[in-house]
Short mmCIF file of C-alpha atoms in Angstrom, two decimals:
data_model
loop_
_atom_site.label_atom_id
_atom_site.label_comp_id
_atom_site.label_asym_id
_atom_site.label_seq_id
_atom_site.Cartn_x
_atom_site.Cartn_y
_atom_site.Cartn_z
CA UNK A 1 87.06 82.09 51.52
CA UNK A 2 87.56 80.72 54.54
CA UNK A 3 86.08 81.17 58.00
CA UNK A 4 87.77 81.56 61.43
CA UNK A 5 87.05 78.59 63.94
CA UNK A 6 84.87 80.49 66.41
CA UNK A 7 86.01 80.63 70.47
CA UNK A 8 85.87 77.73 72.60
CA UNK A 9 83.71 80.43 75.02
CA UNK A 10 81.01 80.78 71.99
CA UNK A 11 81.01 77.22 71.73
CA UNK A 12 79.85 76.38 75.50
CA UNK A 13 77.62 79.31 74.76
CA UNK A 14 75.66 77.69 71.86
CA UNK A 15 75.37 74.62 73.80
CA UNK A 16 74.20 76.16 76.70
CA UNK A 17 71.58 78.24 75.03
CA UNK A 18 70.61 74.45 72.55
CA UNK A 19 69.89 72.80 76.16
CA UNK A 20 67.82 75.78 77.81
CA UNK A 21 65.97 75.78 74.85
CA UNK A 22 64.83 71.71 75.00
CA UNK A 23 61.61 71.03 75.82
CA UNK A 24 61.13 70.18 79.47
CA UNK A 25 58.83 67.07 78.05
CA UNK A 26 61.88 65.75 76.53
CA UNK A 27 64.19 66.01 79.53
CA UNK A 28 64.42 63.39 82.08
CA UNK A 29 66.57 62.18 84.78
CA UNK A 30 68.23 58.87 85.05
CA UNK A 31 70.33 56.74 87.61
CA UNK A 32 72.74 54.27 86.71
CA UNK A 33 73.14 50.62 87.85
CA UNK A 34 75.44 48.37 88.34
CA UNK A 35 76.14 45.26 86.71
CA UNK A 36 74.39 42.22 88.10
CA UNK A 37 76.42 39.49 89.80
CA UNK A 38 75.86 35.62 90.47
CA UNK A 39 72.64 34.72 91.42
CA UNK A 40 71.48 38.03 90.86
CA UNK A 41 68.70 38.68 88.33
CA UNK A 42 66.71 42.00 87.71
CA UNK A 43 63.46 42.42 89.64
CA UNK A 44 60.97 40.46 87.43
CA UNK A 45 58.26 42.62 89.10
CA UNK A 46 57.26 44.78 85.41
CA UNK A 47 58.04 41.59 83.47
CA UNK A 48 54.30 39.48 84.58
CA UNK A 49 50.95 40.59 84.02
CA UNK A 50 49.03 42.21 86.36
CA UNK A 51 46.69 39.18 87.12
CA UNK A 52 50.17 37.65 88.05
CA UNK A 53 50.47 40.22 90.93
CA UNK A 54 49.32 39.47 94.01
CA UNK A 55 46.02 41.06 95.32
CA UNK A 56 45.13 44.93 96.15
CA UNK A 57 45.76 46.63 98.53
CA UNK A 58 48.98 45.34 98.70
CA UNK A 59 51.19 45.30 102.03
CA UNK A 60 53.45 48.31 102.23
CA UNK A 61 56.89 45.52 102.07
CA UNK A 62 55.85 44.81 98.51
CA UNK A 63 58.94 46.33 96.31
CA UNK A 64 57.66 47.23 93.03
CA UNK A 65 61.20 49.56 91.84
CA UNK A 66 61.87 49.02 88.43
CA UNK A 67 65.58 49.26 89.30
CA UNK A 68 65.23 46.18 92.10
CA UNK A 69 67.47 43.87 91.81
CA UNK A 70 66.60 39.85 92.82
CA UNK A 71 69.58 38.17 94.49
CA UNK A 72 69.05 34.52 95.53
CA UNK A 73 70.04 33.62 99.03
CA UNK A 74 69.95 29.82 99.02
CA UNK A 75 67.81 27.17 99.35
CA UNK A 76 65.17 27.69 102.74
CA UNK A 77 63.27 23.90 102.55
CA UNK A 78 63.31 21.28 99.49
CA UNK A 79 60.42 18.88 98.53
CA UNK A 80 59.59 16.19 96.09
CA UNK A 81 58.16 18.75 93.80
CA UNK A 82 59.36 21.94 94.48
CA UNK A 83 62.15 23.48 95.77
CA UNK A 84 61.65 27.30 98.26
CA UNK A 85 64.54 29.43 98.41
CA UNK A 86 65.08 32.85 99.77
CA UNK A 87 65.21 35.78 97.64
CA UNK A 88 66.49 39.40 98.25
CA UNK A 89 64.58 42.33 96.22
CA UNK A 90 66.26 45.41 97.14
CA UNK A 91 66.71 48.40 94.85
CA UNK A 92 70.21 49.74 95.59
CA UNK A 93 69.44 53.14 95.54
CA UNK A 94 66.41 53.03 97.69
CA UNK A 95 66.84 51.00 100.91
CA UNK A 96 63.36 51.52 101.88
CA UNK A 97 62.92 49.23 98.71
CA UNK A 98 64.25 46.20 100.19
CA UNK A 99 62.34 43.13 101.09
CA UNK A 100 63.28 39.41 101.30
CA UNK A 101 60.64 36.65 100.36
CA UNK A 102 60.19 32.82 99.63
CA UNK A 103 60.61 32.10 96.11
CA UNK A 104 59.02 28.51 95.95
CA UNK A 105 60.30 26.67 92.26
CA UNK A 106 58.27 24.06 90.78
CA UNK A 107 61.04 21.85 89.54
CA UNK A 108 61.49 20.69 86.07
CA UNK A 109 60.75 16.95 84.67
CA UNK A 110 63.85 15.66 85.05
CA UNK A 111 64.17 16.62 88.33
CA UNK A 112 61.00 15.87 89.91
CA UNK A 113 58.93 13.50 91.46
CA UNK A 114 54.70 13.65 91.25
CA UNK A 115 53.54 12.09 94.24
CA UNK A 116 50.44 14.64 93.59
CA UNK A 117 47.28 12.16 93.49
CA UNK A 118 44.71 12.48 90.28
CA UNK A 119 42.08 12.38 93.12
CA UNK A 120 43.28 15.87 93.92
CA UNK A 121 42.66 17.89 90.63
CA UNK A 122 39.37 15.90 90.29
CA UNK A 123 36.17 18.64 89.57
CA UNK A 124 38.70 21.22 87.76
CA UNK A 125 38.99 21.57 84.11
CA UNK A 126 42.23 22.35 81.70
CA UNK A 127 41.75 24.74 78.57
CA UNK A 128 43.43 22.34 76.37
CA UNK A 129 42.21 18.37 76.51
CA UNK A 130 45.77 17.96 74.64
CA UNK A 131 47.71 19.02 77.94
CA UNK A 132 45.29 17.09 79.98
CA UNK A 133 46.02 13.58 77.85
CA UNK A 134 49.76 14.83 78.36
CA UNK A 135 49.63 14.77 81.97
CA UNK A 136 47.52 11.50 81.80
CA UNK A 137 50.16 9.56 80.06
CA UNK A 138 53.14 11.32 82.07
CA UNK A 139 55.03 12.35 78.77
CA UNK A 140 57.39 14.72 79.07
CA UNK A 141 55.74 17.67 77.54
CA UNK A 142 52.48 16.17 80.26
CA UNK A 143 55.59 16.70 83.11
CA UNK A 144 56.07 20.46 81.80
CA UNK A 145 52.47 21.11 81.70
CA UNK A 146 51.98 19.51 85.03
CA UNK A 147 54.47 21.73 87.17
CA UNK A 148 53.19 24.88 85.25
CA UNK A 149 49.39 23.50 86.52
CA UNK A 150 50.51 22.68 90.10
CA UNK A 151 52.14 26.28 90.97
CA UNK A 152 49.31 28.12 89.06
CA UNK A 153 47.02 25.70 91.39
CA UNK A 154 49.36 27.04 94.21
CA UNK A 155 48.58 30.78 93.03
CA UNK A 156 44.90 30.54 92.68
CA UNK A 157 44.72 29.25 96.15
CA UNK A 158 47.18 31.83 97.67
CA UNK A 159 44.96 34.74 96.48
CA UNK A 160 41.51 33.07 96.81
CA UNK A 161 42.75 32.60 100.57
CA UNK A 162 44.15 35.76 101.36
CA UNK A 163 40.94 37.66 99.82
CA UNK A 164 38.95 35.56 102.52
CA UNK A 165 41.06 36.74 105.22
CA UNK A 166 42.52 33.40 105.97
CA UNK A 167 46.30 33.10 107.38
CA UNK A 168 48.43 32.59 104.37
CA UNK A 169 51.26 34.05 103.33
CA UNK A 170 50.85 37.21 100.79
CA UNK A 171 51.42 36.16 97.36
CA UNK A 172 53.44 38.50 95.89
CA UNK A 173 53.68 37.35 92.10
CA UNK A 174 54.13 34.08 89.69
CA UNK A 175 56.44 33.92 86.92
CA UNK A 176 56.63 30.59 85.21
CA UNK A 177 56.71 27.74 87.60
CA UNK A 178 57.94 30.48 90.42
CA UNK A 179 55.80 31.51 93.30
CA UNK A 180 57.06 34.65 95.19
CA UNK A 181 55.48 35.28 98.67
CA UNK A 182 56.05 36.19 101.81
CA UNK A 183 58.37 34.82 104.29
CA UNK A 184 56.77 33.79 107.40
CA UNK A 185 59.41 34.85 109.92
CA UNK A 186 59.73 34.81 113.90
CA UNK A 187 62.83 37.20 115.78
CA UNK A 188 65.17 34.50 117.72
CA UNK A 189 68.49 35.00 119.55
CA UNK A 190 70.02 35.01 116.10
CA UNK A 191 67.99 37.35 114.79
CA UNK A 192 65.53 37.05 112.03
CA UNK A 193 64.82 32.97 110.87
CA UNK A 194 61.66 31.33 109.50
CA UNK A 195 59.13 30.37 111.72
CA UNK A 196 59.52 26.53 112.64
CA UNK A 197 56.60 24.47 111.15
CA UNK A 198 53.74 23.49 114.22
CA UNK A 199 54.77 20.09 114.71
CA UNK A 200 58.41 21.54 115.67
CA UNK A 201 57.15 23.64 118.53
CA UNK A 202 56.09 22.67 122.11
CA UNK A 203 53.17 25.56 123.34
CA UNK A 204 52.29 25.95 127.02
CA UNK A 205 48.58 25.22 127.49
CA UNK A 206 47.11 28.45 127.09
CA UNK A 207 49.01 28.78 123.33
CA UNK A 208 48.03 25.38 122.53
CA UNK A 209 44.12 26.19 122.75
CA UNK A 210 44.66 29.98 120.71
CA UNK A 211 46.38 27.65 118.50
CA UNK A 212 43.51 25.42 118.00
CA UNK A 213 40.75 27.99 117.87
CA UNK A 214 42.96 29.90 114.96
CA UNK A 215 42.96 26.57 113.26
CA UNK A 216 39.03 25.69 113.62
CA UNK A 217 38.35 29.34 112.33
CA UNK A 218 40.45 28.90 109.41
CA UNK A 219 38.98 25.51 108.21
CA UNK A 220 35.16 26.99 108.92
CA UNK A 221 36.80 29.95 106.44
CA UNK A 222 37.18 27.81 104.34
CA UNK A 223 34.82 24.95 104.25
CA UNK A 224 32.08 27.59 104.21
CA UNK A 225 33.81 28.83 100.98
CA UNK A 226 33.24 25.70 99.87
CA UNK A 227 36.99 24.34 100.10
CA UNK A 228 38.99 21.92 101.72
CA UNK A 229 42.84 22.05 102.27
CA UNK A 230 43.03 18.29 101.67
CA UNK A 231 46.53 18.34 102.88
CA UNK A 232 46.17 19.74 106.37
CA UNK A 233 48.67 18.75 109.42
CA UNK A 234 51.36 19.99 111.36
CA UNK A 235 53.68 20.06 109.08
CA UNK A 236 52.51 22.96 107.20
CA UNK A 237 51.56 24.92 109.30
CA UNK A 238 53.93 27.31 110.79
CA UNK A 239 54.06 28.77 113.87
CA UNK A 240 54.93 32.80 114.04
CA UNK A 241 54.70 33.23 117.43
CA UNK A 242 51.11 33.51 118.75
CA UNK A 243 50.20 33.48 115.16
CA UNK A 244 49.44 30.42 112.82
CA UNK A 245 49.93 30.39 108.89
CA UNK A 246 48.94 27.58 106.84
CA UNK A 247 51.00 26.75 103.72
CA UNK A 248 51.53 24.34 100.95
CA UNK A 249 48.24 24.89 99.39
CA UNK A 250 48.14 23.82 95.64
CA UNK A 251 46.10 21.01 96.30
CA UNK A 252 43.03 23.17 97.48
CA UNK A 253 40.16 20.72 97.03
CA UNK A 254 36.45 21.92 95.96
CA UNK A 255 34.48 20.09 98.87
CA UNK A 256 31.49 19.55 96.63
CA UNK A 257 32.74 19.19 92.97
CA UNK A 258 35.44 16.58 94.33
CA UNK A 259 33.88 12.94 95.03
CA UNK A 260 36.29 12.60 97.87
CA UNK A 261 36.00 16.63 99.00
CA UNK A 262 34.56 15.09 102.43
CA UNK A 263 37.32 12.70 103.15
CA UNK A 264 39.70 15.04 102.62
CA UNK A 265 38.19 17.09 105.00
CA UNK A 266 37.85 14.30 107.69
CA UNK A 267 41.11 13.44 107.03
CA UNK A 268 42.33 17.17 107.67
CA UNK A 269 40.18 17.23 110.44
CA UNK A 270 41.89 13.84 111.94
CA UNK A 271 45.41 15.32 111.17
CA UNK A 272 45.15 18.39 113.14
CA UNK A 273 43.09 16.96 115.96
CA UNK A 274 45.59 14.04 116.39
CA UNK A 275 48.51 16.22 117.19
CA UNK A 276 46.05 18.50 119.54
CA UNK A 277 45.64 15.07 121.47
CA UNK A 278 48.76 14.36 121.38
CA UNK A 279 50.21 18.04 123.21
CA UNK A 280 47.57 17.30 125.78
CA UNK A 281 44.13 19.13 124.23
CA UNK A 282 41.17 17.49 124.65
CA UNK A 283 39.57 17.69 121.07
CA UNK A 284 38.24 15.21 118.64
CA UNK A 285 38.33 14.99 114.97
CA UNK A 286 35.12 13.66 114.69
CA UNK A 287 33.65 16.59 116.75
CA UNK A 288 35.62 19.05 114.65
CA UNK A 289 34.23 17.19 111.24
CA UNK A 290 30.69 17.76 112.59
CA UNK A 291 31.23 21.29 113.54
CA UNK A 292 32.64 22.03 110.26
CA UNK A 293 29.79 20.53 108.07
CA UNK A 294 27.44 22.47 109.85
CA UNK A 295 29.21 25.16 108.22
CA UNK A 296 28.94 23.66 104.62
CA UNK A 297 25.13 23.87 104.71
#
């Protein structure tokens, strides 16, 4: 016996009633994307752990869209270690998701050059004395675990800063041997560009000493923290408009656990005061050193 084929209109009504009758917990709605391009990577935002995230509260720029998409812009500055290029997160359905950072890359061993001094990392400790030896006797695995240390030494100090309030930029996330954070920007005739490092600029008097006072805060931040920049001069430190941010910071030095904590921090002191002197400022790095180690006790 055989049955009819029933009506295409009793069809579309079985289907009709099987979907009214889903449960709503088991519906949802979805948007699709389209395929990535060159340079172009998916937002690796979901992909760290949350201690790889930069601190809370988090500025309102910060693009956390699952659907963001990464697109590489090209390189902003090189350096014998690392490499910072501009990076695009924008999630193309939501332009109010749309940022663009510095994504600063640790190079790999073949392609870098440690100028990085051992008197540096002295006072900190590794987990493993096997990556420590590595790095010691500059193998290649000691080269791997050496660019992974310096940008996580990079990260630390990013956050440690900004939680202090200090003018850094806001580290947005690691992943790896890659530091995202924000780009330090100024508005010029060209529109957007990245603020020109301190020694590029030429203040009038009156910027020159808010300069220097933002600078001498800063270091008194930080000394009575009990750290030292150990790297400090014009050179990074950029200048975004009346403000100053201080970058390049994975050599953050612990003024008391390292023997030479103190020299770095005359030396910083020196670096920064030198320039000052040099723009017309009366100031002294001696004076400053003083002023600072009244801080550190």
């Amino acid at each position: 016996m055989f049955q009819e084929n029933p009506s295409t209109s009793d069809v579309t009504s079985d289907v009709t009633s099987d979907v009214t009758d889903i449960d709503p917990l088991f519906v949802f709605e979805f948007t699709a994307y389209d395929d990535l391009g060159a340079g172009q990577r998916w937002s690796t935002w979901l992909d760290v752990e949350p201690l790889s995230r930069g601190p809370e509260p988090r500025p309102g720029w910060v693009v956390t869209s699952q659907g963001a998409v990464d697109t590489d812009l090209g390189i902003l500055k090189t350096g014998k270690e690392a490499d910072v290029n501009l990076v695009d997160r924008t999630d193309p359905h939501d332009p109010t998701q749309s940022v663009v950072m510095a994504a600063k890359r640790y190079r790999s061993p073949e392609h870098r050059t440690f100028h990085r001094s051992a008197t540096y990392t002295e006072g900190r400790s590794m987990k493993r004395s096997r990556d420590e030896r590595a790095i010691k006797r500059k193998s290649t695995f000691g080269r791997e675990v050496a660019a992974g240390e310096w940008a996580v030494s990079e990260w630390t100090a990013l956050n440690r800063c900004w939680e202090l309030g200090l003018p850094v930029p806001y580290p947005v996330q690691i992943d790896g041997t890659e530091i995202l954070m924000e780009w330090i920007t100024v508005e010029g005739p060209d529109g957007t560009q990245t603020a020109p490092r301190l020694a590029q600029t030429r203040p009038d008097r009156a910027l020159l000493e808010s300069y220097f006072d933002q600078l001498r805060l800063a270091m008194g931040t930080l000394v009575r923290s009990g750290l030292v920049h150990g790297d400090l001069s014009p050179y990074n430190i950029l200048a975004a408009g009346e403000r100053l941010v201080i970058i390049d910071l994975p050599q953050l030095v612990d003024l008391v656990g390292n023997a030479q904590g103190f020299d770095f921090l005359l030396r910083d002191c020196t670096n920064v005061c030198s320039w000052f002197q040099r723009r017309g400022l009366e100031v002294d790095g001696q004076d400053l050193f003083g002023e600072l180690m009244a801080h550190a006790f």
